[in-house]
Each structure stands twice: as C-alpha cells, then as structure tokens.
XYZ file of C-alpha atoms in Angstrom:
246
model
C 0.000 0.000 0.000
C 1.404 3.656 -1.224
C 0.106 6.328 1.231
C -0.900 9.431 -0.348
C 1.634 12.070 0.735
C 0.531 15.822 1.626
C 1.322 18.184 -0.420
C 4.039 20.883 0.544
C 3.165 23.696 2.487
C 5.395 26.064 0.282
C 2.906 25.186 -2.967
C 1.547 28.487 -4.686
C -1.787 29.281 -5.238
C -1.501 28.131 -8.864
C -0.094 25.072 -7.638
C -2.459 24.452 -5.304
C -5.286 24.862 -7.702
C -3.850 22.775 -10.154
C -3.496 19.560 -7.949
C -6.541 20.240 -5.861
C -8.551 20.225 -9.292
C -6.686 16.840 -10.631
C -7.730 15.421 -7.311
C -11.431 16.033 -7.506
C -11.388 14.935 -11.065
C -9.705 12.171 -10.367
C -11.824 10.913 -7.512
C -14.895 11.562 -9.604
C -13.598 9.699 -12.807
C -13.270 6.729 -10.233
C -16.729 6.641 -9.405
C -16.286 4.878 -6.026
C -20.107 5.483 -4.758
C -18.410 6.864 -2.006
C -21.157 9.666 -0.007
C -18.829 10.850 2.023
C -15.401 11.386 -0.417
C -18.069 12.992 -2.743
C -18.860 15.666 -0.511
C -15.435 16.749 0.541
C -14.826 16.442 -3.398
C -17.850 18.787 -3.518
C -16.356 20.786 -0.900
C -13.080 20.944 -2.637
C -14.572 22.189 -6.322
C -16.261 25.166 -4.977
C -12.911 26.096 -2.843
C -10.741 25.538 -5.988
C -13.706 27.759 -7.908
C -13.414 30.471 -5.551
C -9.519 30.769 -5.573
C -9.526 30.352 -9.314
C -11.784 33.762 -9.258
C -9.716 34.671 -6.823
C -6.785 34.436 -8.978
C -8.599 36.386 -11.300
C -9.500 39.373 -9.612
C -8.589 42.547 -10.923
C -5.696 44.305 -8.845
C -6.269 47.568 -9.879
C -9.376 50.069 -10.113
C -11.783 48.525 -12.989
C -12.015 50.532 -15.874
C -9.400 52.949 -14.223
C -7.766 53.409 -17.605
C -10.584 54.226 -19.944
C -11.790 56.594 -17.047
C -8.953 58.443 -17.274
C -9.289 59.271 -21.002
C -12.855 60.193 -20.963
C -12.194 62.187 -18.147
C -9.311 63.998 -20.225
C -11.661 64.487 -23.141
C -14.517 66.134 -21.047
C -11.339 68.420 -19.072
C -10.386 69.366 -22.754
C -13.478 70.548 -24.236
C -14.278 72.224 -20.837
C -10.709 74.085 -21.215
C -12.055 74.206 -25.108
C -15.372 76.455 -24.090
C -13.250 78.525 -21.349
C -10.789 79.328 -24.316
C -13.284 80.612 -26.998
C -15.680 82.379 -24.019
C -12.490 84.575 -23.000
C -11.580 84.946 -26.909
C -15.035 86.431 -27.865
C -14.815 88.485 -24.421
C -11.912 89.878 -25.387
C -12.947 90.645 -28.997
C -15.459 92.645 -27.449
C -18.073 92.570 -30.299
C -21.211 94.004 -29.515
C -23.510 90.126 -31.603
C -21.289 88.202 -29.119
C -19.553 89.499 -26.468
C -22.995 90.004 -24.134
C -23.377 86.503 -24.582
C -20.210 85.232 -23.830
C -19.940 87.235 -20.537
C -23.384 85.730 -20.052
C -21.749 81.996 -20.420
C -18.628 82.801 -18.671
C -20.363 83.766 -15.411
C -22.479 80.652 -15.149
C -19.024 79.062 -15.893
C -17.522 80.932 -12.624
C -20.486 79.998 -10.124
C -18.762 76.434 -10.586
C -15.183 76.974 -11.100
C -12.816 77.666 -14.051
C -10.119 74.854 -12.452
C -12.481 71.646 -12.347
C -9.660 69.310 -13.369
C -8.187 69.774 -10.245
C -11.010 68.559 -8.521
C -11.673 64.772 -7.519
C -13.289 63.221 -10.680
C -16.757 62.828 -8.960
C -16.628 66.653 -7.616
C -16.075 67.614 -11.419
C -18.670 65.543 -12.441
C -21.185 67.278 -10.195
C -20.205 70.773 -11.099
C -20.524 69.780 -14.962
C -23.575 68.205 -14.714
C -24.707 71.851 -13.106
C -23.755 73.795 -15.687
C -25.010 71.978 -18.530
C -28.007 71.680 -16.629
C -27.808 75.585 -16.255
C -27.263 76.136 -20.112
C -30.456 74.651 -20.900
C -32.088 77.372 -19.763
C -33.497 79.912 -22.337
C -31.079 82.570 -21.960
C -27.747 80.426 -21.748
C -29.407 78.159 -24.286
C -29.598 81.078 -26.854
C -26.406 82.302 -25.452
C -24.798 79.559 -26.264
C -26.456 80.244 -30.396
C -25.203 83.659 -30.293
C -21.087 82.735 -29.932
C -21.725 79.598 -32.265
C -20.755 76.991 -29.029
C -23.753 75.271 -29.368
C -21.614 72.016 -31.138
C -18.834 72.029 -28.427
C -21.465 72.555 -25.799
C -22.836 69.261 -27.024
C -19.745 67.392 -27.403
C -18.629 68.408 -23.568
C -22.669 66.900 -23.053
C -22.168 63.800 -24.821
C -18.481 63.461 -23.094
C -19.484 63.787 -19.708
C -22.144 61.832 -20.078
C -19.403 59.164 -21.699
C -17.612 59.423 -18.674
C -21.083 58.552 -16.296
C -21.598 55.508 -18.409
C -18.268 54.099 -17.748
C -18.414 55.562 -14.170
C -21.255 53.574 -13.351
C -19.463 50.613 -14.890
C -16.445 50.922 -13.034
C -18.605 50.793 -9.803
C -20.401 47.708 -10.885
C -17.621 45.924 -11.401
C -16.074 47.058 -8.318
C -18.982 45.914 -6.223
C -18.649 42.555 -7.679
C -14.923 42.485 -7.236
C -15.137 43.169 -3.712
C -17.056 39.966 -3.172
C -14.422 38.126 -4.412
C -12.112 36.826 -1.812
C -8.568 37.240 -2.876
C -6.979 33.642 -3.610
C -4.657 33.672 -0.769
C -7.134 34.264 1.820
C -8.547 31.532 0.106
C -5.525 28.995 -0.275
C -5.579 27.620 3.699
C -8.806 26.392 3.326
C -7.978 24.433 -0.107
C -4.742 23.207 1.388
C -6.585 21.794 4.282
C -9.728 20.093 2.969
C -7.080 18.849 0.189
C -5.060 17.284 3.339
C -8.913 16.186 4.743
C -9.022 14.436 1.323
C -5.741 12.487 1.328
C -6.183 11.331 5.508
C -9.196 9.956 4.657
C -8.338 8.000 1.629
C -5.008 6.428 3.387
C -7.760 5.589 5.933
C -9.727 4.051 3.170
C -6.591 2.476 1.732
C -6.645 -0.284 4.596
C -10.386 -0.578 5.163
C -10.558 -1.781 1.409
C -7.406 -1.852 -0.706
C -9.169 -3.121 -3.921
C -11.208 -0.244 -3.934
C -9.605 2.751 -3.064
C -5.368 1.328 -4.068
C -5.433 2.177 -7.300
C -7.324 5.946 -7.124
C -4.608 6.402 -3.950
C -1.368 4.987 -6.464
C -2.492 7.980 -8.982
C -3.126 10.782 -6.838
C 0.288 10.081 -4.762
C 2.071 10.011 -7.858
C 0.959 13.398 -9.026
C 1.434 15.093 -5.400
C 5.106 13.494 -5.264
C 5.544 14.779 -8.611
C 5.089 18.315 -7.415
C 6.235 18.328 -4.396
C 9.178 17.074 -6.355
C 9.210 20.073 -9.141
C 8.654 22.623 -5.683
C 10.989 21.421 -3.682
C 13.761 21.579 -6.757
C 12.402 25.800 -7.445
C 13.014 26.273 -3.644
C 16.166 24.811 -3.669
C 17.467 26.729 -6.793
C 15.946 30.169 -5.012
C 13.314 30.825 -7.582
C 9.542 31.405 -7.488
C 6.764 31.687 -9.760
C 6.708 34.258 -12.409
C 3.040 35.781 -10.388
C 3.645 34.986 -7.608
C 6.223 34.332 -4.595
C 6.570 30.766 -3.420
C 5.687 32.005 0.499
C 4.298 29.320 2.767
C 0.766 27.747 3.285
C-alpha cells in the first residue's frame, strides 16, 4: 500500500489549484459510490472555484484606464469652451460678447479649475452647468457665440464618462465579493489534506477499492512536491507569484 503524501506547504496558489482540481477529477472519474469522499470532493470544487476567481480578480481600479481618457476628453473641451468664451470676451463685439460674458459667469459659479477637482466633484459641477445652459437665456447664449456644437460634445463626453463611471462601480462591487486567492488557499490546502487522511484511511479498510485511485493521486502530489521542492532549492519562485508558505 502507497500512502498518499501531503502536499508541501510552500505550494503556490496556482499550484495548489492545479493539484486540488486533478484530485477532484480524479476521484470523480473513479466513481467509487463513495457519499462521504463525494462531498469533501464537492467541498473541494467550490474552494478551488473560488480561488480560481480569486486568482482572477482585478488588482487595480476597474475601468481605471478608460476613465482616465474620458475624463481627459470632457477636461479638454471644458478648457475648449473657457478658451473661446475669454476669446469672444476679449474681442469685445457688440452680436457676441454680451453673450459670452453671459456663459462665462455661469461658468464661474462652478469653477474655471475643475480638473483639479476629484473626478466625482467635477462631475457634479458639470452636470450643473449643462443643466444651467439649458435654460433659455444660456441656451440662446450659447447660439449667439456659435458653441452650441462644443457645448454638445462636452454633453455627450461627460455623459461618456457617467456611463463608464457607473461601470467601473459595478464591477467594483462585484470584485469586492471576491475573496482574494490567498485568503482563500488555507482552506484548499486543508480540505485537500482532509481528502488524502481519509483516503489512506480508506486504503486499509478496502485496498481493492480505493489502491489504485490512492497509487495515482500520490504520484501526481510526489511529482510536485518534487518540481517545488527543486524551485526552492534553486531560489526561484513563480513568475506571479512568490513561493511564500501555506
């Protein structure tokens, strides 16, 4: 009889995963009828699911990048409107410069230096003033100095920038009930270890039905505890991943 050795505590997560999953597949490809081995097999999957999600979890803010540009778009066509405002302003022409001054204070009663604000702040203080030039005077305002087209396209950006906002935060929510894979990995490593006690147990109760399901899944442990024990000994880890302890 070939016990089933444990497998070493200094296995990474990937590791881990890998043998834990050839171990429920392999005890479920041998069909034993056995309740109990089932469950913790059961028991094992949705562990080895969880990490492998784990494993998966984003490390960084979702959508962080593409958040970043269509915040840069809506800062430049904000900067955009400031620009031509203070241009017509300082043309000083009777068909436009009333107009502009009109824009430009509504402009002021939230702030010329939005980018420097969080990105949520800004968003509140656009939203505000595109709310604001929807009113009559603003709206024709905005006719009079011909901004109507990049009043639209700071619209449609900011409201670019809510879409993926609210996006972001979805996915964000999910994420967070996602347990990282090493908070994770104990509780694989030990119902793995539950596994292998209970089929050396089941190794002497009945040796013609459980030897040859043990004789496999010792072989692949051995095999990488082998291949770990040789990284360890060289001094080198996974590419993702340091090769700390269980």
């Amino acid at each position: 009889m070939r016990k089933i050795p444990y497998l070493v505590k200094s296995a990474t997560v990937a590791e881990i995963t890998d043998v834990s999953g050839v171990v429920a597949s392999a005890i479920g490809e041998a069909a034993l009828g056995d309740t109990h081995l089932n469950t913790r097999v059961q028991d094992l999957n949705q562990l080895n699911t969880d990490m492998l999600r784990g494993m998966a979890k984003g490390r960084t803010k979702e959508l962080s990048a593409p958040l970043n540009t269509a915040d840069s778009l809506r800062d430049n066509l904000f900067r955009a409107l400031i620009h031509f405002l203070k241009a017509l302003i300082y043309w000083n022409k009777p068909e436009t410069a009333p107009a502009a001054e009109l824009l430009m204070a509504e402009i002021n009663k939230q702030g010329t230096g939005l980018s420097k604000l969080s990105q949520e702040k800004e968003s509140a203080h656009i939203d505000a003033l595109l709310q604001a030039f929807q009113s009559p005077a603003l709206a024709q305002a905005l006719v009079t100095t011909n901004l109507v087209s990049l009043n639209n396209d700071l619209s449609q950006a900011q409201q670019g920038y809510k879409n993926l906002y609210k996006e972001s935060a979805a996915l964000e929510s999910q994420k967070g009930e996602i347990a990282a894979a090493s908070a994770i990995r104990n509780h694989v490593h030990e119902n793995l270890r539950k596994v292998i006690d209970y089929l050396n147990v089941m190794q002497e109760v009945d040796a013609a039905t459980y030897n040859p399901l043990a004789l496999h899944l010792a072989e692949v442990i051995e095999g990488l505890n082998e291949k770990i024990r040789a990284r360890l000994s060289s001094g080198t880890a996974e590419p993702d991943e340091p090769a700390e302890p269980v």
